[in-house]
CSV table of C-alpha atoms and ligand atoms in Angstrom, one decimal:
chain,number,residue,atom,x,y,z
A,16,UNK,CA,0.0,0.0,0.0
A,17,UNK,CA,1.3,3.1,-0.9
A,18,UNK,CA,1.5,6.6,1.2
A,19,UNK,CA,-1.0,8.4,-0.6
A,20,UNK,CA,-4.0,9.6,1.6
A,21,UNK,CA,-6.6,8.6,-1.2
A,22,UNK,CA,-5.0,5.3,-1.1
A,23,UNK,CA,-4.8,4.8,2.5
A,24,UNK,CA,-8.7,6.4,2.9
A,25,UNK,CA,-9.5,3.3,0.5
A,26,UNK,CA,-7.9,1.1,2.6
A,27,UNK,CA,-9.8,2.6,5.7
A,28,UNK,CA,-6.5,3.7,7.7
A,29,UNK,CA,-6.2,7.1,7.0
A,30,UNK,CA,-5.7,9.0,10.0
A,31,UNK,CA,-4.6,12.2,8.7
A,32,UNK,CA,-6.7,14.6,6.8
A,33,UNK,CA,-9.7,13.3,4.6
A,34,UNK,CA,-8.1,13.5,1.2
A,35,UNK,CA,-10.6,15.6,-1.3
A,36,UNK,CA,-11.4,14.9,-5.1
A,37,UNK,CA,-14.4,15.8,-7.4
A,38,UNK,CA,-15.9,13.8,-10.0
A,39,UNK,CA,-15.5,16.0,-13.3
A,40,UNK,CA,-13.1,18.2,-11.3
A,41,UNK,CA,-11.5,18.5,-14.8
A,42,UNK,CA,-14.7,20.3,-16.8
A,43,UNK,CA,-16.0,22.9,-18.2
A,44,UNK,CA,-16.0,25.5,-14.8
A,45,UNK,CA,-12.7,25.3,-15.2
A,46,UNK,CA,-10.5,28.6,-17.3
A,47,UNK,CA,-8.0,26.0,-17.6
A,48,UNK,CA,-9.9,23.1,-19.3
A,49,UNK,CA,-12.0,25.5,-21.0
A,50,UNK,CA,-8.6,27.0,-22.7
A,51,UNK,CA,-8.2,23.2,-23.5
A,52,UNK,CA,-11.5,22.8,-25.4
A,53,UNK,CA,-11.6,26.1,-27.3
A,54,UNK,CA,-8.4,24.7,-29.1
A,55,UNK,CA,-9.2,21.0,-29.5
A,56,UNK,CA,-12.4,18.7,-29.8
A,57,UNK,CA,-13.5,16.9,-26.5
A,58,UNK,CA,-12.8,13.8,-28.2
A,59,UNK,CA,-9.1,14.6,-29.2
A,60,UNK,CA,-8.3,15.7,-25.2
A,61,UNK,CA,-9.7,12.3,-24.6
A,62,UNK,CA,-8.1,10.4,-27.0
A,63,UNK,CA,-4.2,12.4,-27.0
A,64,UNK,CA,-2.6,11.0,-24.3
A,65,UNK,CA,-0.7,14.6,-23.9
A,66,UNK,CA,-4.1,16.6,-23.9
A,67,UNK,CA,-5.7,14.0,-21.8
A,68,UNK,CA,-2.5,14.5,-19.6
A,69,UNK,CA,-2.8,18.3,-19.6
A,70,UNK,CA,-6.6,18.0,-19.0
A,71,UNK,CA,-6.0,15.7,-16.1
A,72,UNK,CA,-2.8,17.7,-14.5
A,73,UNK,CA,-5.0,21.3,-14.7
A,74,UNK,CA,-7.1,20.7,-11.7
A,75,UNK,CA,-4.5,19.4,-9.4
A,76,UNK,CA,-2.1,22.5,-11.0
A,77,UNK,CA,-4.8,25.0,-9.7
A,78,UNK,CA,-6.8,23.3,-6.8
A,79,UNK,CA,-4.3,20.9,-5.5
A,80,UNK,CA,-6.7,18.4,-5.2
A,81,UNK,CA,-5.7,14.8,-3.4
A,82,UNK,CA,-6.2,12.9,-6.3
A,83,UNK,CA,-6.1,13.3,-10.8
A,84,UNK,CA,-8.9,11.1,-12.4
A,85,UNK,CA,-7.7,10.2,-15.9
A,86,UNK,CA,-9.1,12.9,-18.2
A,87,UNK,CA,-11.7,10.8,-20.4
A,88,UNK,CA,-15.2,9.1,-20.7
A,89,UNK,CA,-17.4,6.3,-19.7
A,90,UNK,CA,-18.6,5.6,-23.4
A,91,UNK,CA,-15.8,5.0,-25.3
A,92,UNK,CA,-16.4,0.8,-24.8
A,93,UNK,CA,-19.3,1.7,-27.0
A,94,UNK,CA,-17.7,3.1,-29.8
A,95,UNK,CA,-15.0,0.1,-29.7
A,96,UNK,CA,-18.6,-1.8,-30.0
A,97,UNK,CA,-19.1,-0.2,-33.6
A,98,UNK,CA,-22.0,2.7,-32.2
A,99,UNK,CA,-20.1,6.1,-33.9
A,100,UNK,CA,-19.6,8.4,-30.8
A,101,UNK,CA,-19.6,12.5,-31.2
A,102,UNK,CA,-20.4,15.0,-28.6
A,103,UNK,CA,-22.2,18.2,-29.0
A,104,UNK,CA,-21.1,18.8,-25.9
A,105,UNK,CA,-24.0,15.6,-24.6
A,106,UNK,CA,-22.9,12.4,-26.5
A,107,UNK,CA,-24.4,11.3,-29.7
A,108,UNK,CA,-24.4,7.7,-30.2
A,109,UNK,CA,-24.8,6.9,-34.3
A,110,UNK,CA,-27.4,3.9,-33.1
A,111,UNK,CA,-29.2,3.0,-30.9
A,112,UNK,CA,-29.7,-0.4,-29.3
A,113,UNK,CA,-33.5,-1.3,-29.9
A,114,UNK,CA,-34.1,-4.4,-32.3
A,115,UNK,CA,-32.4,-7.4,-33.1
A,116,UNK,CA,-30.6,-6.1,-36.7
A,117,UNK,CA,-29.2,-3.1,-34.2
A,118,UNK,CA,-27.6,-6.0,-32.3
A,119,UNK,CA,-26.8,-7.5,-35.1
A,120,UNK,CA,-24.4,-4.3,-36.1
A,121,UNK,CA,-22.3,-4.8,-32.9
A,122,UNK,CA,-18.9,-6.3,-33.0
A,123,UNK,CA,-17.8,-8.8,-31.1
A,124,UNK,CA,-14.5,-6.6,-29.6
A,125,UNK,CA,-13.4,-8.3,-26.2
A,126,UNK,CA,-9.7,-6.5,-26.3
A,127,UNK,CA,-9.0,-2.9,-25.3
A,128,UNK,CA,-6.9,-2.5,-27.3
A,129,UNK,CA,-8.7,0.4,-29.6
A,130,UNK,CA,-8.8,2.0,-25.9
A,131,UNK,CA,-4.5,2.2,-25.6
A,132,UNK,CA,-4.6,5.6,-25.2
A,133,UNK,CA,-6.1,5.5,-22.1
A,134,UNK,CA,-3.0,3.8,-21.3
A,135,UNK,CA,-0.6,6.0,-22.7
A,136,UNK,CA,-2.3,9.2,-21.1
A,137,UNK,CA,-2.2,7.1,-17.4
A,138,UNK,CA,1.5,7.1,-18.2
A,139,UNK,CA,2.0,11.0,-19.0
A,140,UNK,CA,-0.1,11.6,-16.2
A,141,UNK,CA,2.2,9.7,-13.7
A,142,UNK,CA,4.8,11.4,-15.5
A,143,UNK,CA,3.2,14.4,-14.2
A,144,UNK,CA,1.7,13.9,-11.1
A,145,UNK,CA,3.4,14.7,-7.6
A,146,UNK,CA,4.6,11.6,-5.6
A,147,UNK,CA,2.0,11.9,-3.1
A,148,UNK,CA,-1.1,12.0,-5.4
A,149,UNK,CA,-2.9,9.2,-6.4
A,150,UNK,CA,-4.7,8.8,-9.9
A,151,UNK,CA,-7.8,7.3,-10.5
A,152,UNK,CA,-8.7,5.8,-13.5
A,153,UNK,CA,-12.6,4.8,-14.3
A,154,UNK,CA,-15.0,3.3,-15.9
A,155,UNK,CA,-18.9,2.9,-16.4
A,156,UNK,CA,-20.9,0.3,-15.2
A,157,UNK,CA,-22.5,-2.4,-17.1
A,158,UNK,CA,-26.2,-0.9,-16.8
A,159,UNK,CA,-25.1,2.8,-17.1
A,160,UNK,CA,-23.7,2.1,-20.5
A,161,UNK,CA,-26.7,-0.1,-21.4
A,162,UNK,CA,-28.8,2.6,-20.7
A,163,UNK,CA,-26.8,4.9,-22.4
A,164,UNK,CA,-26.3,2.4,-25.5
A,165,UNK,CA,-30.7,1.9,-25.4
A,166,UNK,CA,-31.8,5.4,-24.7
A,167,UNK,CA,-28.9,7.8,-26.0
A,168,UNK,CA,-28.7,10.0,-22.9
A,169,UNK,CA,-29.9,9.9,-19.3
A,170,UNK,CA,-32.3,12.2,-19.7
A,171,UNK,CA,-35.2,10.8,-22.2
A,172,UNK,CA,-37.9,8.1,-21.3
A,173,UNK,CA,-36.3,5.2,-20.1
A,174,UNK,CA,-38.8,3.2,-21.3
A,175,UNK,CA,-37.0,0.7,-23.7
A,176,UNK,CA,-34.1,0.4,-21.5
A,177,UNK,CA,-36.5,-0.9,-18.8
A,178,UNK,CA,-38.3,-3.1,-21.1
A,179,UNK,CA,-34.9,-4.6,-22.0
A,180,UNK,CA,-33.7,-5.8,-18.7
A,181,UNK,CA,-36.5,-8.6,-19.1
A,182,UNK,CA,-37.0,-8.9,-23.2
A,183,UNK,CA,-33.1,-10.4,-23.0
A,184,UNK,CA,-31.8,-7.0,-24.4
A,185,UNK,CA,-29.6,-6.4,-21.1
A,186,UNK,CA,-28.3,-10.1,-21.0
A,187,UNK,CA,-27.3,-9.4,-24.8
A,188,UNK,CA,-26.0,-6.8,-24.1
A,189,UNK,CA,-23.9,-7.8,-21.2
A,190,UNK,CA,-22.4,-10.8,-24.1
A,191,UNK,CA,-20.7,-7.9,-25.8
A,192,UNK,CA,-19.7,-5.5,-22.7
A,193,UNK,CA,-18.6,-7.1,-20.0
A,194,UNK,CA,-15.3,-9.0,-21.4
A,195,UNK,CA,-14.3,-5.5,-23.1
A,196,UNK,CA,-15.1,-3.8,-19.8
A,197,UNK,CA,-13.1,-6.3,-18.3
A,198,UNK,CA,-10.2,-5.6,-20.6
A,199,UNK,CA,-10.7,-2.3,-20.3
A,200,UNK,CA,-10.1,-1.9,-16.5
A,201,UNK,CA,-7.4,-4.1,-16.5
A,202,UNK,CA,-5.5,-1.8,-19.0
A,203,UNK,CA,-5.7,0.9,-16.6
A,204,UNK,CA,-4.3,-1.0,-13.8
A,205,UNK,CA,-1.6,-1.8,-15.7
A,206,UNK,CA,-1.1,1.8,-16.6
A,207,UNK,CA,-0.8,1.4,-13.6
A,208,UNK,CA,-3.3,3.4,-12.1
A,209,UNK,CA,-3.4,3.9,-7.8
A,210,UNK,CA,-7.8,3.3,-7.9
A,211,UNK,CA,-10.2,2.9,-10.1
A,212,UNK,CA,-13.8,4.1,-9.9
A,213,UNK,CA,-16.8,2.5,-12.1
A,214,UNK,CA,-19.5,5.3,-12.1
A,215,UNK,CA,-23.4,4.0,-12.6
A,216,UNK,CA,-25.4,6.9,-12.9
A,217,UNK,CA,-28.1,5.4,-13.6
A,218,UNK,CA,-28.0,2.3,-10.9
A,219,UNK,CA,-30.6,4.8,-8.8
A,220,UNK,CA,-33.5,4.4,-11.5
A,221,UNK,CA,-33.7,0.5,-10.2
A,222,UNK,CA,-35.9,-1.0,-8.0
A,223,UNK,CA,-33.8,-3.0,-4.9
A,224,UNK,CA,-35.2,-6.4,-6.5
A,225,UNK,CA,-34.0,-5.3,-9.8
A,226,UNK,CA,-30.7,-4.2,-9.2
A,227,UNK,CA,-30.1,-7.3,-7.3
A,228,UNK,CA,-31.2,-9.0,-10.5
A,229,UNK,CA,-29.6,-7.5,-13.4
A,230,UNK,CA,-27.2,-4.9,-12.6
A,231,UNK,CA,-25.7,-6.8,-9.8
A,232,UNK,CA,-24.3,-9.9,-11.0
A,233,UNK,CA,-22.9,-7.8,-14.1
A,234,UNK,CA,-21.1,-5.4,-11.7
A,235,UNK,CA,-19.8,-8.6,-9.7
A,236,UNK,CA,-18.6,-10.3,-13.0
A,237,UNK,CA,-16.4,-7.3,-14.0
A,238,UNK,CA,-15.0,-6.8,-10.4
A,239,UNK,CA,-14.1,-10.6,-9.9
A,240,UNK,CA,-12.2,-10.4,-12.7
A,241,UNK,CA,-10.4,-7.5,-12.0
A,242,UNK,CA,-9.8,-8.1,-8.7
A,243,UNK,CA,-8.0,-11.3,-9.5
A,244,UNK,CA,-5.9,-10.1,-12.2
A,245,UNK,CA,-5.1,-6.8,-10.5
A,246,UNK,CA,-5.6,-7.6,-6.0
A,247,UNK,CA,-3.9,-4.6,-5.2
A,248,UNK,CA,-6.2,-1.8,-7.2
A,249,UNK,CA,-8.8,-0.8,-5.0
A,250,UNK,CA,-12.0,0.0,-6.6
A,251,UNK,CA,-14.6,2.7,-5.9
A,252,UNK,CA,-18.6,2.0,-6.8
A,253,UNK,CA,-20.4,5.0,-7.2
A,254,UNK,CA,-23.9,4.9,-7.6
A,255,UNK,CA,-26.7,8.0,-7.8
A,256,UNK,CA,-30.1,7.7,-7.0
A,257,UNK,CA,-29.5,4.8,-4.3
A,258,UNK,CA,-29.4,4.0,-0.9
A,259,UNK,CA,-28.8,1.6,1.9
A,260,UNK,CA,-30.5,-1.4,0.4
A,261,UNK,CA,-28.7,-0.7,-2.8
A,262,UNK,CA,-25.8,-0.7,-1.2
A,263,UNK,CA,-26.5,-3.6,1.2
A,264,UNK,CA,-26.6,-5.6,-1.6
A,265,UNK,CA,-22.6,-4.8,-2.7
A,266,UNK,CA,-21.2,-6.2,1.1
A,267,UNK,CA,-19.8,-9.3,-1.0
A,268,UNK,CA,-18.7,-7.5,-3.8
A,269,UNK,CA,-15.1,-7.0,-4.7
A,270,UNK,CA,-15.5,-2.8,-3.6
A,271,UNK,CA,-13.4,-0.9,-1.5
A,272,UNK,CA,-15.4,2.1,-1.3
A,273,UNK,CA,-19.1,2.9,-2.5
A,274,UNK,CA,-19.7,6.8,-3.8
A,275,UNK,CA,-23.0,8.3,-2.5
A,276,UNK,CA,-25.0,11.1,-3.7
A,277,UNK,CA,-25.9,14.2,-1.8
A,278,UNK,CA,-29.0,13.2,-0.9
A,279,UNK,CA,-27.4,10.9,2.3
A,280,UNK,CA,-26.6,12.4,6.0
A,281,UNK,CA,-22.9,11.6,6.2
A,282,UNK,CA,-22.5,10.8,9.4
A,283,UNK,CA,-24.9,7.7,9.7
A,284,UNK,CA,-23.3,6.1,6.5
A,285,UNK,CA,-20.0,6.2,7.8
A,286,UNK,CA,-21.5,4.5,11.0
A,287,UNK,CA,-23.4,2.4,9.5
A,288,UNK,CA,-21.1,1.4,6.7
A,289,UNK,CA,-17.5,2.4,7.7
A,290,UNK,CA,-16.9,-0.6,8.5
A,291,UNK,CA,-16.6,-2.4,5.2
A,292,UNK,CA,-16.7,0.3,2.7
A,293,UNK,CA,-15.0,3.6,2.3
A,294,UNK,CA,-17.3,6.1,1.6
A,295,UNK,CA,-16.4,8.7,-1.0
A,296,UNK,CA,-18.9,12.1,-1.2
A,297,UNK,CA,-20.8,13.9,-0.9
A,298,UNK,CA,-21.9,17.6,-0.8
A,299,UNK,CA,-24.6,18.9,-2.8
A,300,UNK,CA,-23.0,20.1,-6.4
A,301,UNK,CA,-25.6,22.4,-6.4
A,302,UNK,CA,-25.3,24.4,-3.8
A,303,UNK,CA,-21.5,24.8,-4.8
A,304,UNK,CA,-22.3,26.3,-8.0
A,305,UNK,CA,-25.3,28.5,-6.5
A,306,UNK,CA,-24.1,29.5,-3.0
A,307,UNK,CA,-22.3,33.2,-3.0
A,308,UNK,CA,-18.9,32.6,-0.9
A,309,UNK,CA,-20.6,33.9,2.6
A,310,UNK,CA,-23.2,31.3,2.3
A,311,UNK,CA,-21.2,28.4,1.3
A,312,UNK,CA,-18.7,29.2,3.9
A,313,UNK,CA,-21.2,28.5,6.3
A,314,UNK,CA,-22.9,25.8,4.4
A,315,UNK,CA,-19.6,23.8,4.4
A,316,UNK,CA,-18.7,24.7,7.5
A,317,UNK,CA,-22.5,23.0,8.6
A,318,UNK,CA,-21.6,20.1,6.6
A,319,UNK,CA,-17.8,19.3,7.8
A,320,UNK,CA,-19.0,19.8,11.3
A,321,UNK,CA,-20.7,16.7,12.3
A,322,UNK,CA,-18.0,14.7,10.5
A,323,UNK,CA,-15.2,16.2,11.9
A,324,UNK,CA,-16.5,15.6,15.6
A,325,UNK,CA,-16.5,11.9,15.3
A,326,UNK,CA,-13.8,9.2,15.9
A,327,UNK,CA,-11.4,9.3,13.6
A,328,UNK,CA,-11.7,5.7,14.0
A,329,UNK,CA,-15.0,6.3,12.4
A,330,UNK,CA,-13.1,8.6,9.2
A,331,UNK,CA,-10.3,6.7,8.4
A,332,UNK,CA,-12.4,5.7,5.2
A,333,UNK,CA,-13.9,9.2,4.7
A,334,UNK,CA,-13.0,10.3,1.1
A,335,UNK,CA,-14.5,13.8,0.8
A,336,UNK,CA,-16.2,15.3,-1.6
A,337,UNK,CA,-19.2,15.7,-3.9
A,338,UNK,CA,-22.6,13.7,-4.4
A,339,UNK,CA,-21.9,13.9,-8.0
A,340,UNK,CA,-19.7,15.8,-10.4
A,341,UNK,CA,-18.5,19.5,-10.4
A,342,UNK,CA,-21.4,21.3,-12.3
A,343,UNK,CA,-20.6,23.6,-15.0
A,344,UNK,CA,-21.2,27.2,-14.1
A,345,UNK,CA,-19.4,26.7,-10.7
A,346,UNK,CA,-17.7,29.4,-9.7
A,347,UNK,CA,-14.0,28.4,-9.2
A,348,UNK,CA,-13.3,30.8,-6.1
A,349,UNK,CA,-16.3,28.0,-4.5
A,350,UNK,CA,-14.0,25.3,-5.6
A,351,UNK,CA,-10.7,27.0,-3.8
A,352,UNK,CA,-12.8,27.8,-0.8
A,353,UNK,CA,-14.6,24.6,-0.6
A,354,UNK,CA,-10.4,23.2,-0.7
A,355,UNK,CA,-9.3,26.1,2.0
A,356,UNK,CA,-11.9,25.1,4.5
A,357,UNK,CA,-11.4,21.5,4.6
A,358,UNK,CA,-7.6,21.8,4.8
A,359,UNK,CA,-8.2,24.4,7.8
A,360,UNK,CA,-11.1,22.1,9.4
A,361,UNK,CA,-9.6,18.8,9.0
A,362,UNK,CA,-6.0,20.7,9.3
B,25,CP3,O1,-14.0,13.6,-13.6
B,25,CP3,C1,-13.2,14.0,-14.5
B,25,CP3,O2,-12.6,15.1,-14.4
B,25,CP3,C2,-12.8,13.1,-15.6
B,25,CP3,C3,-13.6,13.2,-16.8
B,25,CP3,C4,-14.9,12.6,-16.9
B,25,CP3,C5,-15.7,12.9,-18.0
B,25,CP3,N1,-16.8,12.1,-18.1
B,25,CP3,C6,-15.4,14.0,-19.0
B,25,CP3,C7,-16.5,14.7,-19.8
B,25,CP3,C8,-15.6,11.6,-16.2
B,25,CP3,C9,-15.3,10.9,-14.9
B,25,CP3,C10,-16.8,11.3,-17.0
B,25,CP3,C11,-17.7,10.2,-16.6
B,25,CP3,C12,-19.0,10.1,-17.3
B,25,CP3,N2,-19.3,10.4,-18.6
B,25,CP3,C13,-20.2,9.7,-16.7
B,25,CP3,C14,-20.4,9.1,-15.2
B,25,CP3,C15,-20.4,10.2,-14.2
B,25,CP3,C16,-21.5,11.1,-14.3
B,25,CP3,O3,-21.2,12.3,-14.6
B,25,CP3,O4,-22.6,10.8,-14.0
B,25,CP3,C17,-21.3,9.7,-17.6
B,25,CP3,C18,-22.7,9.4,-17.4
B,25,CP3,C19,-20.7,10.2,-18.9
B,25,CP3,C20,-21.3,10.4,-20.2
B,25,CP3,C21,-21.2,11.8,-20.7
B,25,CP3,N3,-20.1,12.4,-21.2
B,25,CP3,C22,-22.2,12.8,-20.6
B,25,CP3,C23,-23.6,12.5,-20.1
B,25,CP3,C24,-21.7,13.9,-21.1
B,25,CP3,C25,-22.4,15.3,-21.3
B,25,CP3,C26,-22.5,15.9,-19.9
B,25,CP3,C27,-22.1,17.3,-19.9
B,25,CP3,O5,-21.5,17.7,-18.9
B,25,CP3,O6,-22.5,18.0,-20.9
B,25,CP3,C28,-20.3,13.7,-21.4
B,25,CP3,C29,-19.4,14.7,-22.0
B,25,CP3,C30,-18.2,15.0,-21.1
B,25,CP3,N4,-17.5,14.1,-20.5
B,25,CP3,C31,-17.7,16.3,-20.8
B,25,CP3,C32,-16.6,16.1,-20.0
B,25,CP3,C33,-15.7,17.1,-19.4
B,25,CP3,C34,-18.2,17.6,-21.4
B,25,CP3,C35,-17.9,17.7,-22.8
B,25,CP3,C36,-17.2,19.0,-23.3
B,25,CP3,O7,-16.2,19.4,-22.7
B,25,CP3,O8,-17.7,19.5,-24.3
């Protein structure tokens, strides 16, 4: 186990500091990244390893956050699949996966090959990144890119994509995903990359039955495989939408640490699940992109509060920050204040 305070939060023996990272701490809010896009396409940061480097390194640069997460996207698996991927700034997906002849245009890709520059950006990046940060590499989960892959977006009815987890869609699906998924993850830990997180956005739309059902055993396929190949890469679930009987159901899966949303009071998850998960989160992202700097002080200083008084036998696994990612609009002097406070609180 290394020294790095992400790393030893994962492992639940952090008795220093929480260390602090934001999903989509490298976006649009950001001058830096912004500077990025108005010269390049989203899709060539992701896919040059030195943008994806330089898109990675400019929140850490600015924010000296605890931890870089590999500058690139959940959907890519989908395009090695044969679906044409843009994005205008949402992803468009050239297809969408509704009939049988739509299946029928998939190929069968289980190597990650078409996804090596991942690899070569984790590289720059560690290049890059000082000693004591970790990097996190990610990747989506199985029913987040099937609904993604059905639907197009998160947004529209998710209609077909329900009728699919029963009409064999899902387990077809799965067929083609989960050995390039597989592959995938294992080519970041070889990178080698100090975590990885597998994001499932959409895991919250589920019924408990049904997620025990389908999105389960697809989650625990990926992870058993990764864990074996790669023991010593702790992995981070993050799921929105859910709660404790969600989560109940992950106690046997190979997951270090589960990601909540905002909508949880910190204090009882890390008592009632500190001890077997990390928990990584979670302040509202919406109140740091709306507060003004007097409010949010206080805000935070409401929210750190409670968690700073317990144990720190009871926040060794406490990863802090947000229920989901950095929204675009946030004011970056809230993102340097939201860093100053915890350093001085947590000191
Ligand atoms: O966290 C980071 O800094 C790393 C970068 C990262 C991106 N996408 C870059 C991105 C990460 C971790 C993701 C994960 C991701 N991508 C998820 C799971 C987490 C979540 O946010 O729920 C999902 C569902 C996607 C799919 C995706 N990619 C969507 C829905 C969008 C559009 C959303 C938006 O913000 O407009 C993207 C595009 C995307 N991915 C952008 C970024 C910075 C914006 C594109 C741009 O710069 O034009």
């Amino acid at each position: 186990m290394t020294d790095r305070i992400l790393n030893k939060a994962l492992a639940r023996q952090n008795f220093d500091r929480p260390p602090v990272w934001f999903m989509r701490q490298a976006g649009r809010y950001h001058s830096h990244y912004q500077k990025l896009r108005a010269a390049n396409s989203f899709i060539d940061v992701c896919k040059v390893p030195e943008l994806a480097a330089e898109a990675t390194m400019g929140p850490i640069q600015d924010f000296d956050f605890d931890a870089a997460i590999l500058f690139s996207d959940i959907l890519f698996p989908l395009e090695e699949l044969g679906i044409p991927l843009e994005y205008n700034p949402g992803p468009q997906l050239g297809f969408l996966l509704r009939t049988e002849q739509d299946f029928n245009r998939l190929k069968a890709v289980r190597s990650a090959e078409g996804l090596t520059y991942q690899f070569e950006a984790v590289k720059k990046i560690r290049e890059r990144l000082p000693e004591d940060k970790s990097l996190i590499g990610f990747v989506g989960a199985p029913l987040t890119l099937y609904y993604f892959a059905v639907e197009g977006s998160h947004k529209n009815s998710l209609e077909s994509a329900r009728e699919g987890l029963t009409d064999g869609r899902f387990e077809k699906f799965c067929k083609f995903m989960l050995p390039l998924l597989t592959a995938n993850m294992r080519l970041q830990a070889q990178g080698p990359v100090d975590a990885m997180a597998m994001f499932d956005t959409c895991a919250g739309d589920l019924s408990v039955n049904t997620f025990k059902e389908f999105a389960l055993p697809a989650i625990n396929y990926v992870l058993k495989e990764v864990r074996q190949a790669h023991p010593d890469t702790q992995i981070i679930y993050y799921s929105k939408g859910t709660g404790p009987s969600h989560w109940d159901c992950l106690m046997d899966s190979p997951i270090d640490c589960i990601g909540i949303d905002w909508r949880h009071d910190m204090v009882e998850v890390l008592n009632r699940y500190g001890d077997r998960f990390a928990i990584q989160g979670n302040f509202d992202p919406e109140l740091l992109r709306d507060m003004n700097q007097g409010q949010l002080e206080e805000c935070l200083r409401e929210y750190f509060s409670p968690i700073k008084a317990l144990p720190v036998e009871k926040r060794k696994g406490w990863i802090c920050g947000l229920g989901h990612g950095v929204l675009p609009q946030t004011p970056e002097a809230n993102v340097h204040l939201f860093i100053k406070l915890q350093r001085e609180i947590f000191g």
